[in-house]
Short mmCIF file of C-alpha atoms in Angstrom, two decimals:
data_model
loop_
_atom_site.label_atom_id
_atom_site.label_comp_id
_atom_site.label_asym_id
_atom_site.label_seq_id
_atom_site.Cartn_x
_atom_site.Cartn_y
_atom_site.Cartn_z
CA MET F 1393 97.83 38.36 35.10
CA PRO F 1394 94.53 40.28 35.45
CA ALA F 1395 93.45 41.32 38.92
CA ARG F 1396 91.04 39.24 40.96
CA THR F 1397 87.74 40.96 41.56
CA ILE F 1398 84.92 41.19 44.05
CA MET F 1399 81.92 43.47 43.86
CA ILE F 1400 79.65 45.06 46.45
CA GLN F 1401 76.10 45.64 45.26
CA GLY F 1402 73.09 46.74 47.29
CA THR F 1403 69.37 46.20 47.42
CA ALA F 1404 68.95 50.00 47.30
CA SER F 1405 70.85 53.27 47.57
CA HIS F 1406 72.36 54.22 50.94
CA VAL F 1407 72.68 50.64 52.23
CA GLY F 1408 76.39 51.12 52.97
CA LYS F 1409 78.04 49.99 49.73
CA SER F 1410 80.64 52.78 49.63
CA VAL F 1411 81.74 52.36 53.24
CA LEU F 1412 81.87 48.57 52.99
CA THR F 1413 83.91 48.84 49.79
CA ALA F 1414 86.39 51.10 51.58
CA ALA F 1415 86.60 48.61 54.45
CA LEU F 1416 87.33 45.70 52.11
CA CYS F 1417 89.95 47.76 50.29
CA ARG F 1418 91.79 48.45 53.55
CA SER F 1419 91.37 44.86 54.79
CA LEU F 1420 92.87 43.39 51.62
CA LEU F 1421 95.63 46.01 51.54
CA ARG F 1422 96.70 44.98 55.05
CA ARG F 1423 97.32 41.48 53.72
CA GLY F 1424 99.98 42.78 51.39
CA LEU F 1425 97.86 42.97 48.23
CA ARG F 1426 97.88 45.80 45.73
CA VAL F 1427 94.25 46.93 45.81
CA ALA F 1428 92.24 49.45 43.80
CA PRO F 1429 88.61 50.62 44.10
CA PHE F 1430 86.36 50.96 41.08
CA LYS F 1431 82.90 52.39 40.52
CA ALA F 1432 82.07 52.59 36.83
CA GLN F 1433 79.38 55.21 37.29
CA ASN F 1434 78.58 57.38 40.27
CA MET F 1435 75.74 59.86 40.69
CA SER F 1436 76.67 62.44 43.29
CA ASN F 1437 77.34 66.14 43.73
CA ASN F 1438 79.96 65.33 46.37
CA SER F 1439 83.07 65.26 44.25
CA PHE F 1440 86.82 65.37 44.78
CA VAL F 1441 89.75 66.59 42.68
CA THR F 1442 92.66 64.30 41.80
CA PRO F 1443 96.27 65.53 41.81
CA ASP F 1444 96.16 65.86 38.01
CA GLY F 1445 93.02 68.00 38.07
CA LYS F 1446 90.34 65.39 37.34
CA GLU F 1447 86.98 65.13 39.09
CA ILE F 1448 85.69 61.91 40.70
CA GLY F 1449 83.12 60.97 43.32
CA ARG F 1450 84.07 61.74 46.90
CA ALA F 1451 83.44 58.13 47.92
CA GLN F 1452 86.05 56.88 45.48
CA ALA F 1453 88.56 59.36 46.89
CA VAL F 1454 87.94 57.85 50.35
CA GLN F 1455 88.27 54.35 48.91
CA ALA F 1456 91.56 55.40 47.30
CA ALA F 1457 92.74 56.52 50.73
CA ALA F 1458 91.74 53.09 52.05
CA CYS F 1459 94.13 51.64 49.45
CA ARG F 1460 96.74 54.28 50.39
CA LEU F 1461 96.67 55.56 46.82
CA PRO F 1462 96.24 59.06 45.44
CA PRO F 1463 92.82 59.38 43.81
CA ARG F 1464 92.68 58.93 40.05
CA ALA F 1465 90.00 59.24 37.38
CA ASP F 1466 90.11 55.50 36.60
CA PHE F 1467 88.60 54.76 40.01
CA ASN F 1468 85.36 56.49 38.88
CA PRO F 1469 85.40 56.94 35.11
CA ILE F 1470 81.80 58.20 34.84
CA LEU F 1471 80.40 60.77 37.27
CA ILE F 1472 76.87 62.15 36.96
CA LYS F 1473 76.28 65.40 38.85
CA PRO F 1474 72.55 66.18 39.13
CA GLU F 1475 71.55 69.74 38.28
CA SER F 1476 67.78 69.28 38.44
CA PRO F 1477 65.32 66.37 38.69
CA THR F 1478 65.76 65.72 34.95
CA THR F 1479 69.21 67.03 33.99
CA ALA F 1480 72.79 66.48 35.09
CA GLN F 1481 76.33 67.36 34.20
CA LEU F 1482 78.23 64.39 32.77
CA VAL F 1483 81.88 63.90 33.75
CA VAL F 1484 83.83 61.21 31.89
CA GLY F 1485 87.45 60.39 32.60
CA GLY F 1486 87.45 63.18 35.17
CA GLU F 1487 86.40 65.92 32.73
CA ALA F 1488 83.03 67.54 32.05
CA VAL F 1489 81.81 66.44 28.61
CA GLY F 1490 78.30 67.91 28.53
CA SER F 1491 74.83 67.40 29.88
CA LEU F 1492 72.71 64.32 30.47
CA SER F 1493 68.93 64.24 30.26
CA ALA F 1494 66.73 61.77 32.11
CA LYS F 1495 64.88 61.29 28.80
CA ASP F 1496 68.06 59.85 27.29
CA PHE F 1497 69.80 58.17 30.21
CA GLY F 1498 70.88 55.45 27.78
CA LEU F 1499 73.42 57.88 26.32
CA VAL F 1500 75.87 56.85 29.03
CA ARG F 1501 75.92 53.23 27.92
CA ARG F 1502 75.84 54.04 24.20
CA GLU F 1503 78.66 56.55 24.22
CA HIS F 1504 80.72 56.01 27.37
CA TRP F 1505 80.62 52.32 28.26
CA ARG F 1506 83.95 51.97 26.51
CA ALA F 1507 85.49 54.54 28.87
CA ALA F 1508 84.44 52.41 31.85
CA GLN F 1509 85.85 49.25 30.25
CA GLU F 1510 89.18 50.88 29.48
CA ALA F 1511 89.52 52.32 32.98
CA PHE F 1512 88.82 48.92 34.52
CA GLN F 1513 91.33 47.22 32.23
CA ARG F 1514 94.07 49.64 33.25
CA LEU F 1515 93.41 48.88 36.91
CA SER F 1516 93.16 45.15 36.28
CA GLN F 1517 96.64 45.13 34.76
CA ALA F 1518 98.19 47.24 37.54
CA PHE F 1519 96.72 45.70 40.73
CA ASP F 1520 96.24 42.33 42.42
CA VAL F 1521 92.62 42.97 43.41
CA VAL F 1522 89.97 45.39 42.20
CA VAL F 1523 87.06 45.94 44.60
CA LEU F 1524 84.09 47.09 42.55
CA GLU F 1525 81.06 48.98 43.82
CA GLY F 1526 77.61 49.02 42.26
CA ALA F 1527 75.06 51.82 42.40
CA GLY F 1528 71.50 51.84 43.68
CA SER F 1529 70.07 48.39 43.00
CA PRO F 1530 70.81 45.89 40.22
CA ALA F 1531 67.10 45.04 40.16
CA GLU F 1532 65.94 48.32 38.64
CA VAL F 1533 64.41 46.50 35.68
CA ASN F 1534 63.44 49.77 33.97
CA LEU F 1535 67.12 50.77 33.78
CA ARG F 1536 68.69 47.43 32.93
CA HIS F 1537 69.20 48.42 29.28
CA CYS F 1538 71.15 51.49 30.48
CA ASP F 1539 73.26 49.71 33.09
CA VAL F 1540 77.02 50.21 33.15
CA VAL F 1541 77.65 49.97 36.88
CA ASN F 1542 75.86 46.91 38.30
CA MET F 1543 75.49 43.58 36.50
CA GLN F 1544 76.82 44.94 33.21
CA MET F 1545 80.07 45.69 35.01
CA ALA F 1546 79.99 42.46 37.03
CA ARG F 1547 79.80 40.46 33.82
CA TYR F 1548 82.58 42.42 32.16
CA ALA F 1549 84.87 42.11 35.19
CA SER F 1550 83.90 38.48 35.92
CA ALA F 1551 83.18 39.68 39.45
CA PRO F 1552 81.44 37.65 42.17
CA VAL F 1553 78.90 39.85 43.95
CA LEU F 1554 78.16 40.29 47.66
CA LEU F 1555 74.62 41.69 47.91
CA VAL F 1556 74.08 44.04 50.87
CA GLY F 1557 70.75 44.95 52.46
CA ASP F 1558 70.11 47.66 55.05
CA ILE F 1559 67.93 46.42 57.89
CA GLU F 1560 67.61 49.93 59.37
CA ARG F 1561 65.42 50.87 56.40
CA GLY F 1562 63.04 47.97 57.02
CA GLY F 1563 62.03 45.09 54.75
CA VAL F 1564 65.54 43.73 54.39
CA PHE F 1565 64.51 40.11 53.81
CA ALA F 1566 61.98 41.07 51.15
CA SER F 1567 64.51 43.34 49.44
CA LEU F 1568 67.15 40.61 49.34
CA VAL F 1569 64.79 37.97 47.96
CA GLY F 1570 63.12 40.51 45.69
CA THR F 1571 66.44 41.52 44.16
CA TRP F 1572 67.26 37.88 43.47
CA THR F 1573 63.81 37.29 41.96
CA LEU F 1574 64.00 40.23 39.54
CA LEU F 1575 67.41 39.30 38.14
CA ASP F 1576 67.66 36.97 35.17
CA GLU F 1577 69.66 33.76 35.30
CA ALA F 1578 72.77 35.25 33.68
CA ASP F 1579 72.94 37.90 36.41
CA ARG F 1580 72.02 35.59 39.28
CA ARG F 1581 75.14 33.52 38.65
CA HIS F 1582 77.20 36.50 39.82
CA LEU F 1583 75.41 36.70 43.19
CA LYS F 1584 77.43 34.57 45.59
CA ALA F 1585 76.38 35.72 49.07
CA PHE F 1586 74.40 38.35 50.94
CA ALA F 1587 75.04 40.44 54.03
CA ILE F 1588 72.81 42.47 56.33
CA ASN F 1589 74.02 45.91 57.35
CA LYS F 1590 73.25 48.45 60.13
CA PHE F 1591 71.65 46.02 62.55
CA ARG F 1592 70.71 47.15 66.06
CA GLY F 1593 69.63 44.57 68.62
CA GLU F 1594 69.99 40.86 69.31
CA ALA F 1595 71.39 39.06 66.25
CA THR F 1596 69.73 35.75 67.13
CA LEU F 1597 66.39 37.36 66.29
CA LEU F 1598 67.45 37.37 62.64
CA HIS F 1599 68.03 33.62 62.47
CA ASP F 1600 64.74 32.61 60.85
CA GLY F 1601 64.84 35.46 58.35
CA VAL F 1602 68.42 34.73 57.32
CA GLU F 1603 67.59 31.06 56.85
CA ARG F 1604 64.56 31.92 54.71
CA VAL F 1605 66.62 34.19 52.45
CA SER F 1606 69.24 31.45 52.00
CA ARG F 1607 66.53 28.90 51.25
CA GLU F 1608 64.82 31.15 48.68
CA THR F 1609 68.01 32.26 46.92
CA GLY F 1610 70.55 29.53 47.59
CA LEU F 1611 72.97 32.18 48.83
CA PRO F 1612 74.91 31.95 52.10
CA CYS F 1613 74.86 34.82 54.58
CA GLY F 1614 78.24 36.50 54.62
CA GLY F 1615 77.59 38.33 57.87
CA VAL F 1616 75.40 40.65 59.90
CA LEU F 1617 77.08 43.99 60.50
CA PRO F 1618 75.93 46.09 63.45
CA HIS F 1619 75.24 49.77 62.87
CA TRP F 1620 78.68 51.34 62.70
CA GLY F 1621 77.71 54.36 64.77
CA ASP F 1622 80.78 56.38 65.68
CA LEU F 1623 83.30 54.89 63.25
CA ASP F 1624 83.42 58.38 61.70
CA VAL F 1625 84.02 57.62 58.04
CA PRO F 1626 83.06 60.19 55.39
CA GLU F 1627 79.56 59.86 53.95
CA GLU F 1628 78.84 60.12 50.25
CA ASP F 1629 75.25 61.26 50.05
CA ALA F 1630 73.10 63.93 51.63
CA LEU F 1631 71.57 61.39 54.01
CA GLY F 1632 74.74 62.05 55.99
CA TRP F 1633 73.06 65.21 57.29
CA ASP F 1634 70.92 63.08 59.57
CA GLY F 1635 73.91 61.57 61.32
CA TRP F 1636 75.51 64.97 61.81
CA GLN F 1637 72.40 66.39 63.38
CA ARG F 1638 72.36 63.56 65.92
CA ARG F 1639 75.78 64.71 67.15
CA THR F 1640 74.38 67.63 69.16
CA PRO F 1641 76.84 68.42 71.97
CA GLU F 1642 75.36 68.25 75.45
CA ARG F 1643 77.40 71.18 76.67
CA ALA F 1644 75.65 74.54 77.11
CA ASP F 1645 78.52 76.55 75.62
CA ARG F 1646 78.04 75.29 72.09
CA VAL F 1647 78.01 77.39 68.95
CA VAL F 1648 75.22 76.78 66.45
CA ILE F 1649 76.06 76.88 62.74
CA GLY F 1650 73.28 76.86 60.16
CA ILE F 1651 74.00 75.38 56.73
CA ALA F 1652 71.57 76.33 53.95
CA ASP F 1653 70.16 73.15 52.40
CA VAL F 1654 69.88 74.60 48.91
CA PRO F 1655 68.71 72.67 45.83
CA GLY F 1656 71.50 70.77 44.11
CA ILE F 1657 73.72 71.09 47.16
CA SER F 1658 77.25 69.97 46.32
CA ASN F 1659 80.17 68.98 48.48
CA PHE F 1660 78.13 69.15 51.67
CA THR F 1661 81.01 67.13 53.14
CA ASP F 1662 82.73 70.52 53.56
CA PHE F 1663 80.88 70.77 56.88
CA GLU F 1664 81.41 67.27 58.24
CA PRO F 1665 84.54 68.32 60.20
CA LEU F 1666 82.58 71.11 61.90
CA ALA F 1667 79.92 68.63 62.99
CA GLY F 1668 82.63 66.60 64.69
CA GLU F 1669 83.76 69.42 66.96
CA PRO F 1670 82.75 68.95 70.63
CA ASP F 1671 81.22 72.41 70.93
CA VAL F 1672 79.52 72.74 67.54
CA GLU F 1673 75.95 71.98 66.55
CA VAL F 1674 75.30 71.93 62.82
CA VAL F 1675 71.73 72.85 61.85
CA ARG F 1676 70.23 72.12 58.45
CA LEU F 1677 68.39 75.21 57.18
CA SER F 1678 65.61 74.64 54.67
CA GLU F 1679 63.82 77.83 55.71
CA ALA F 1680 64.27 80.82 58.00
CA THR F 1681 64.19 80.16 61.71
CA ASP F 1682 63.89 82.21 64.89
CA ARG F 1683 66.44 80.02 66.57
CA PRO F 1684 69.59 81.95 67.54
CA LEU F 1685 72.47 81.09 65.20
CA ASP F 1686 76.11 82.02 65.55
CA ALA F 1687 76.86 81.53 61.87
CA VAL F 1688 75.11 80.86 58.57
CA ILE F 1689 76.99 79.31 55.66
CA PHE F 1690 75.77 78.96 52.10
CA PRO F 1691 77.27 75.86 50.47
CA GLY F 1692 78.01 75.03 46.86
CA SER F 1693 75.27 74.07 44.43
CA LYS F 1694 75.09 72.59 40.95
CA GLN F 1695 72.42 75.22 40.22
CA THR F 1696 73.58 78.49 41.78
CA ILE F 1697 70.78 80.62 40.33
CA GLN F 1698 68.15 78.10 41.43
CA ALA F 1699 69.78 78.06 44.88
CA LEU F 1700 69.65 81.87 44.93
CA ARG F 1701 65.93 81.81 44.21
CA PHE F 1702 65.42 79.20 46.95
CA VAL F 1703 67.34 81.33 49.46
CA ARG F 1704 65.13 84.32 48.75
CA GLU F 1705 61.86 82.36 48.75
CA ARG F 1706 62.66 80.72 52.08
CA GLY F 1707 63.85 83.91 53.76
CA LEU F 1708 67.39 82.64 54.27
CA ASP F 1709 68.78 85.90 52.92
CA ARG F 1710 66.97 87.85 55.64
CA LEU F 1711 68.07 85.30 58.21
CA ALA F 1712 71.70 85.78 57.17
CA GLY F 1713 71.28 89.54 57.46
CA ARG F 1714 69.90 89.22 60.99
CA VAL F 1715 72.75 86.92 62.06
CA LEU F 1716 75.34 89.33 60.70
CA SER F 1717 73.67 92.34 62.34
CA ALA F 1718 73.58 90.49 65.66
CA GLY F 1719 77.36 90.00 65.57
CA GLY F 1720 77.36 86.54 63.98
CA THR F 1721 79.20 85.26 60.92
CA VAL F 1722 77.95 84.69 57.37
CA GLY F 1723 79.94 82.86 54.74
CA GLY F 1724 79.66 81.24 51.33
CA ILE F 1725 81.64 78.47 49.70
CA CYS F 1726 81.80 78.08 45.91
CA GLY F 1727 78.19 78.58 44.71
CA GLY F 1728 77.35 80.02 48.11
CA TYR F 1729 80.08 82.62 47.60
CA GLN F 1730 78.66 83.45 44.19
CA LEU F 1731 75.10 84.00 45.40
CA LEU F 1732 76.32 86.31 48.19
CA GLY F 1733 77.74 88.60 45.50
CA SER F 1734 76.04 91.43 43.64
CA LEU F 1735 75.66 89.85 40.19
CA ILE F 1736 75.75 86.43 38.51
CA ARG F 1737 76.13 86.30 34.72
CA ASP F 1738 75.48 83.25 32.56
CA PRO F 1739 75.94 84.51 28.99
CA GLU F 1740 76.30 81.01 27.52
CA ARG F 1741 73.39 79.62 29.56
CA LEU F 1742 75.65 77.03 31.17
CA GLU F 1743 73.63 76.71 34.38
CA SER F 1744 70.38 78.52 33.70
CA SER F 1745 68.12 80.21 31.16
CA TYR F 1746 69.05 83.66 32.47
CA GLU F 1747 71.74 85.91 31.04
CA ALA F 1748 72.21 87.65 34.38
CA VAL F 1749 70.57 87.86 37.81
CA ASP F 1750 71.18 90.01 40.87
CA GLY F 1751 72.81 88.24 43.79
CA LEU F 1752 72.11 88.92 47.45
CA GLY F 1753 74.48 91.88 47.37
CA MET F 1754 76.18 91.08 50.66
CA LEU F 1755 79.60 90.89 48.99
CA PRO F 1756 81.03 93.20 46.29
CA ALA F 1757 81.65 90.30 43.94
CA GLU F 1758 80.50 89.51 40.40
CA THR F 1759 80.50 86.01 38.92
CA THR F 1760 80.45 84.93 35.27
CA PHE F 1761 79.90 81.30 34.28
CA ALA F 1762 82.25 80.12 31.55
CA VAL F 1763 84.05 77.07 30.23
CA PRO F 1764 86.32 75.29 30.73
CA LYS F 1765 85.37 74.10 34.18
CA ILE F 1766 87.99 74.94 36.81
CA VAL F 1767 89.07 71.73 38.55
CA GLU F 1768 92.20 71.97 40.67
CA GLN F 1769 93.75 71.20 43.99
CA ALA F 1770 94.99 74.17 45.99
CA SER F 1771 96.70 74.99 49.26
CA GLY F 1772 97.73 78.15 51.03
CA ARG F 1773 96.94 80.12 54.14
CA HIS F 1774 94.02 81.93 55.69
CA ALA F 1775 94.94 85.59 55.33
CA GLU F 1776 93.85 86.72 58.80
CA SER F 1777 94.91 83.82 61.02
CA GLY F 1778 97.86 82.57 58.99
CA CYS F 1779 96.56 79.00 59.37
CA SER F 1780 97.31 76.59 56.55
CA VAL F 1781 94.46 75.42 54.34
CA VAL F 1782 94.36 72.60 51.79
CA GLY F 1783 91.46 71.86 49.47
CA TYR F 1784 90.20 71.93 45.91
CA GLN F 1785 88.11 73.98 43.51
CA VAL F 1786 85.38 72.63 41.21
CA ARG F 1787 83.49 75.45 39.49
CA MET F 1788 82.27 77.05 36.30
CA GLY F 1789 82.09 80.52 37.86
CA ARG F 1790 84.81 83.17 37.60
CA THR F 1791 84.33 85.59 40.50
CA LEU F 1792 85.84 89.06 40.48
CA VAL F 1793 86.19 91.34 43.51
CA PRO F 1794 87.55 94.88 43.84
CA ALA F 1795 91.34 95.04 43.80
CA GLU F 1796 91.38 96.74 47.20
CA ALA F 1797 89.22 94.03 48.83
CA GLN F 1798 90.66 92.00 51.70
CA PRO F 1799 91.24 88.44 50.43
CA PHE F 1800 89.99 85.57 52.52
CA LEU F 1801 92.81 83.23 51.45
CA GLU F 1802 96.22 83.35 49.83
CA LEU F 1803 96.47 80.25 47.64
CA THR F 1804 99.21 78.32 45.91
CA VAL F 1805 98.03 76.50 42.78
CA ASN F 1806 99.42 74.78 39.66
CA HIS F 1807 101.82 72.65 41.72
CA GLY F 1808 103.29 75.67 43.49
CA SER F 1809 103.97 77.75 40.38
CA GLU F 1810 101.26 80.34 41.01
CA HIS F 1811 100.26 82.37 44.07
CA ARG F 1812 97.08 84.40 44.19
CA PRO F 1813 94.59 85.98 46.59
CA GLU F 1814 91.28 84.17 46.77
CA GLY F 1815 87.87 85.08 48.08
CA ILE F 1816 86.87 88.12 50.05
CA CYS F 1817 86.54 89.03 53.71
CA LEU F 1818 84.52 91.88 55.27
CA HIS F 1819 83.32 93.09 58.67
CA GLY F 1820 86.45 91.97 60.47
CA GLY F 1821 86.13 88.43 59.15
CA ARG F 1822 82.44 87.99 59.98
CA LEU F 1823 81.42 88.00 56.30
CA PHE F 1824 83.39 85.95 53.80
CA GLY F 1825 83.28 84.11 50.51
CA THR F 1826 85.64 81.54 49.02
CA SER F 1827 85.74 78.98 46.22
CA LEU F 1828 87.83 76.50 48.21
CA HIS F 1829 86.19 73.22 49.16
CA GLY F 1830 87.70 71.40 52.14
CA LEU F 1831 88.20 74.66 54.00
CA PHE F 1832 87.43 73.18 57.42
CA ASP F 1833 89.39 69.95 56.97
CA GLN F 1834 92.48 71.35 58.69
CA ALA F 1835 92.12 71.23 62.45
CA PRO F 1836 94.12 74.39 63.35
CA PHE F 1837 92.04 76.64 61.09
CA ARG F 1838 88.79 74.92 62.04
CA ARG F 1839 89.43 75.45 65.75
CA TRP F 1840 90.59 79.05 65.17
CA TRP F 1841 87.35 79.76 63.30
CA VAL F 1842 85.11 78.10 65.89
CA ASN F 1843 86.95 79.86 68.72
CA ARG F 1844 86.27 83.15 66.96
CA LEU F 1845 82.56 82.37 67.17
CA ARG F 1846 83.01 81.55 70.84
CA ALA F 1847 84.84 84.82 71.46
CA SER F 1848 81.93 86.79 69.99
CA LYS F 1849 79.78 85.27 72.76
CA GLY F 1850 82.34 86.05 75.45
CA TRP F 1851 83.41 82.41 75.83
CA THR F 1852 86.93 81.12 76.24
CA GLY F 1853 88.37 79.25 73.28
CA LEU F 1854 88.87 75.49 73.36
CA PRO F 1855 92.05 73.65 72.41
CA GLU F 1856 92.38 72.07 69.00
CA THR F 1857 90.40 68.85 68.67
CA GLN F 1858 92.64 65.82 68.26
CA ARG F 1859 90.60 63.95 65.68
CA LEU F 1860 91.86 60.59 64.49
CA SER F 1861 93.45 60.69 61.05
CA LEU F 1862 91.47 59.30 58.13
CA ASP F 1863 94.03 56.52 57.82
CA THR F 1864 93.46 55.47 61.43
CA ARG F 1865 89.68 55.67 61.01
CA LEU F 1866 89.88 53.45 57.95
CA ASP F 1867 91.88 50.90 59.95
CA ARG F 1868 89.19 50.96 62.64
CA LEU F 1869 86.53 50.47 59.97
CA ALA F 1870 88.40 47.49 58.53
CA ASP F 1871 88.79 45.97 62.01
CA PHE F 1872 85.05 46.35 62.56
CA VAL F 1873 84.07 44.76 59.26
CA GLU F 1874 86.53 41.90 59.70
CA ARG F 1875 84.87 41.07 63.04
CA HIS F 1876 81.41 40.80 61.54
CA LEU F 1877 81.90 39.73 57.93
CA ASP F 1878 82.91 36.19 56.95
CA VAL F 1879 86.45 36.94 55.78
CA SER F 1880 87.01 33.32 54.69
CA LEU F 1881 84.00 33.68 52.38
CA ILE F 1882 85.49 36.82 50.85
CA ASP F 1883 88.76 34.97 50.27
CA ARG F 1884 86.92 32.11 48.60
CA LEU F 1885 85.01 34.46 46.32
CA LEU F 1886 88.24 36.13 45.28
CA GLU F 1887 89.84 32.78 44.49
CA GLU F 1888 86.89 31.12 42.77
CA GLY F 1889 85.46 34.09 40.92
CA VAL F 1890 82.18 33.53 39.11
#
């Protein structure tokens, strides 16, 4: 029989839909159910690679982990990766299929709605429960005709909807009632309850507001969730920077790592593990600073040439040069690696209107953009330390370095059938470039690398940080949500449907 469904929608972006979906997935899994996550359409440059070389949103990879499943393209059949304010790369079924313009956003529904339906149907036949996630707000009346991820999907999946509002952003009662008001009757019938997220303070102060929302909408309150603070679950969107910057260690012997906040930044989650180290402060760099930095890293970007121009305009290239000259470390990952090189070619105009541009020239590397897009998981070892690394590559660029250059990594790809050097390393390891995302996810290498920064300051290294596994953190998240959400209401919604 088809899977039962429940859907998490929000009054806006960043209200906690992705994290709450992951929590429900784990909670239902612990009851012995076969559970799958599903988000018909995601818009994010934080992506992840499945074992079969498909690309999906990072949040759906975390939700898959909550279900103790390997990630698969069906969990996120449509992924939109912004390249500029008006253009994006379109990924369908895990593969890049072309570009999307804001002028014709309706193309997704016209040409790819069927892909979302088929992916959902495969999951519905294979699992007991599918936990669906919406995107943004279902009350964006200007986009209703383009919708494939909110009420369009709720109707197709016959999914009851829990509407979530974020009180930390202010105006939560108005946003809940306003969402209800702007929906038509056919969509309102899917809304079954609401919840308030990220509350700080005395819950009894919300009583009158909660009652008013219920009176205006006829919906029960499914719970008030306190701000989840230190639950340490991966974030999907760039707002996660703010949380990382609040984790400034109090200790004096901390290393400071600057991350360039370039336009179109992608996979910024590469640096989340660094922010969790007890002696690391991660600093967001939007322009040059006089603050002493121990390292500067250039991250990936959906628009490498635009990011390169930004780096030059903001003086981040000169900042990196000063850090390196002062004995610090400079590195680049994916697009950041490419812009550190001497030349970037784009003969087919895949990412820009330029045939070729000069890079920063800090690394003897030349990149050419070409299709098909390289999307693969990879593992191997860091050449200097011997530490194991596991990650993935998502890129259009093919980067060449001199044959005699010291590789940064030695990778195993194509399910162990191919071994190859990857990246480049100069100045005794203080200048590097690599295409591997997830580089700092492995604790032994992460601690080795941070301790190297400490050694350059004459400080003793620290032992490896014993961070809780993602599986354990997801259990803690589920425990937290079960304490504050009306679990019996969730069960009733699953049983009764729409």
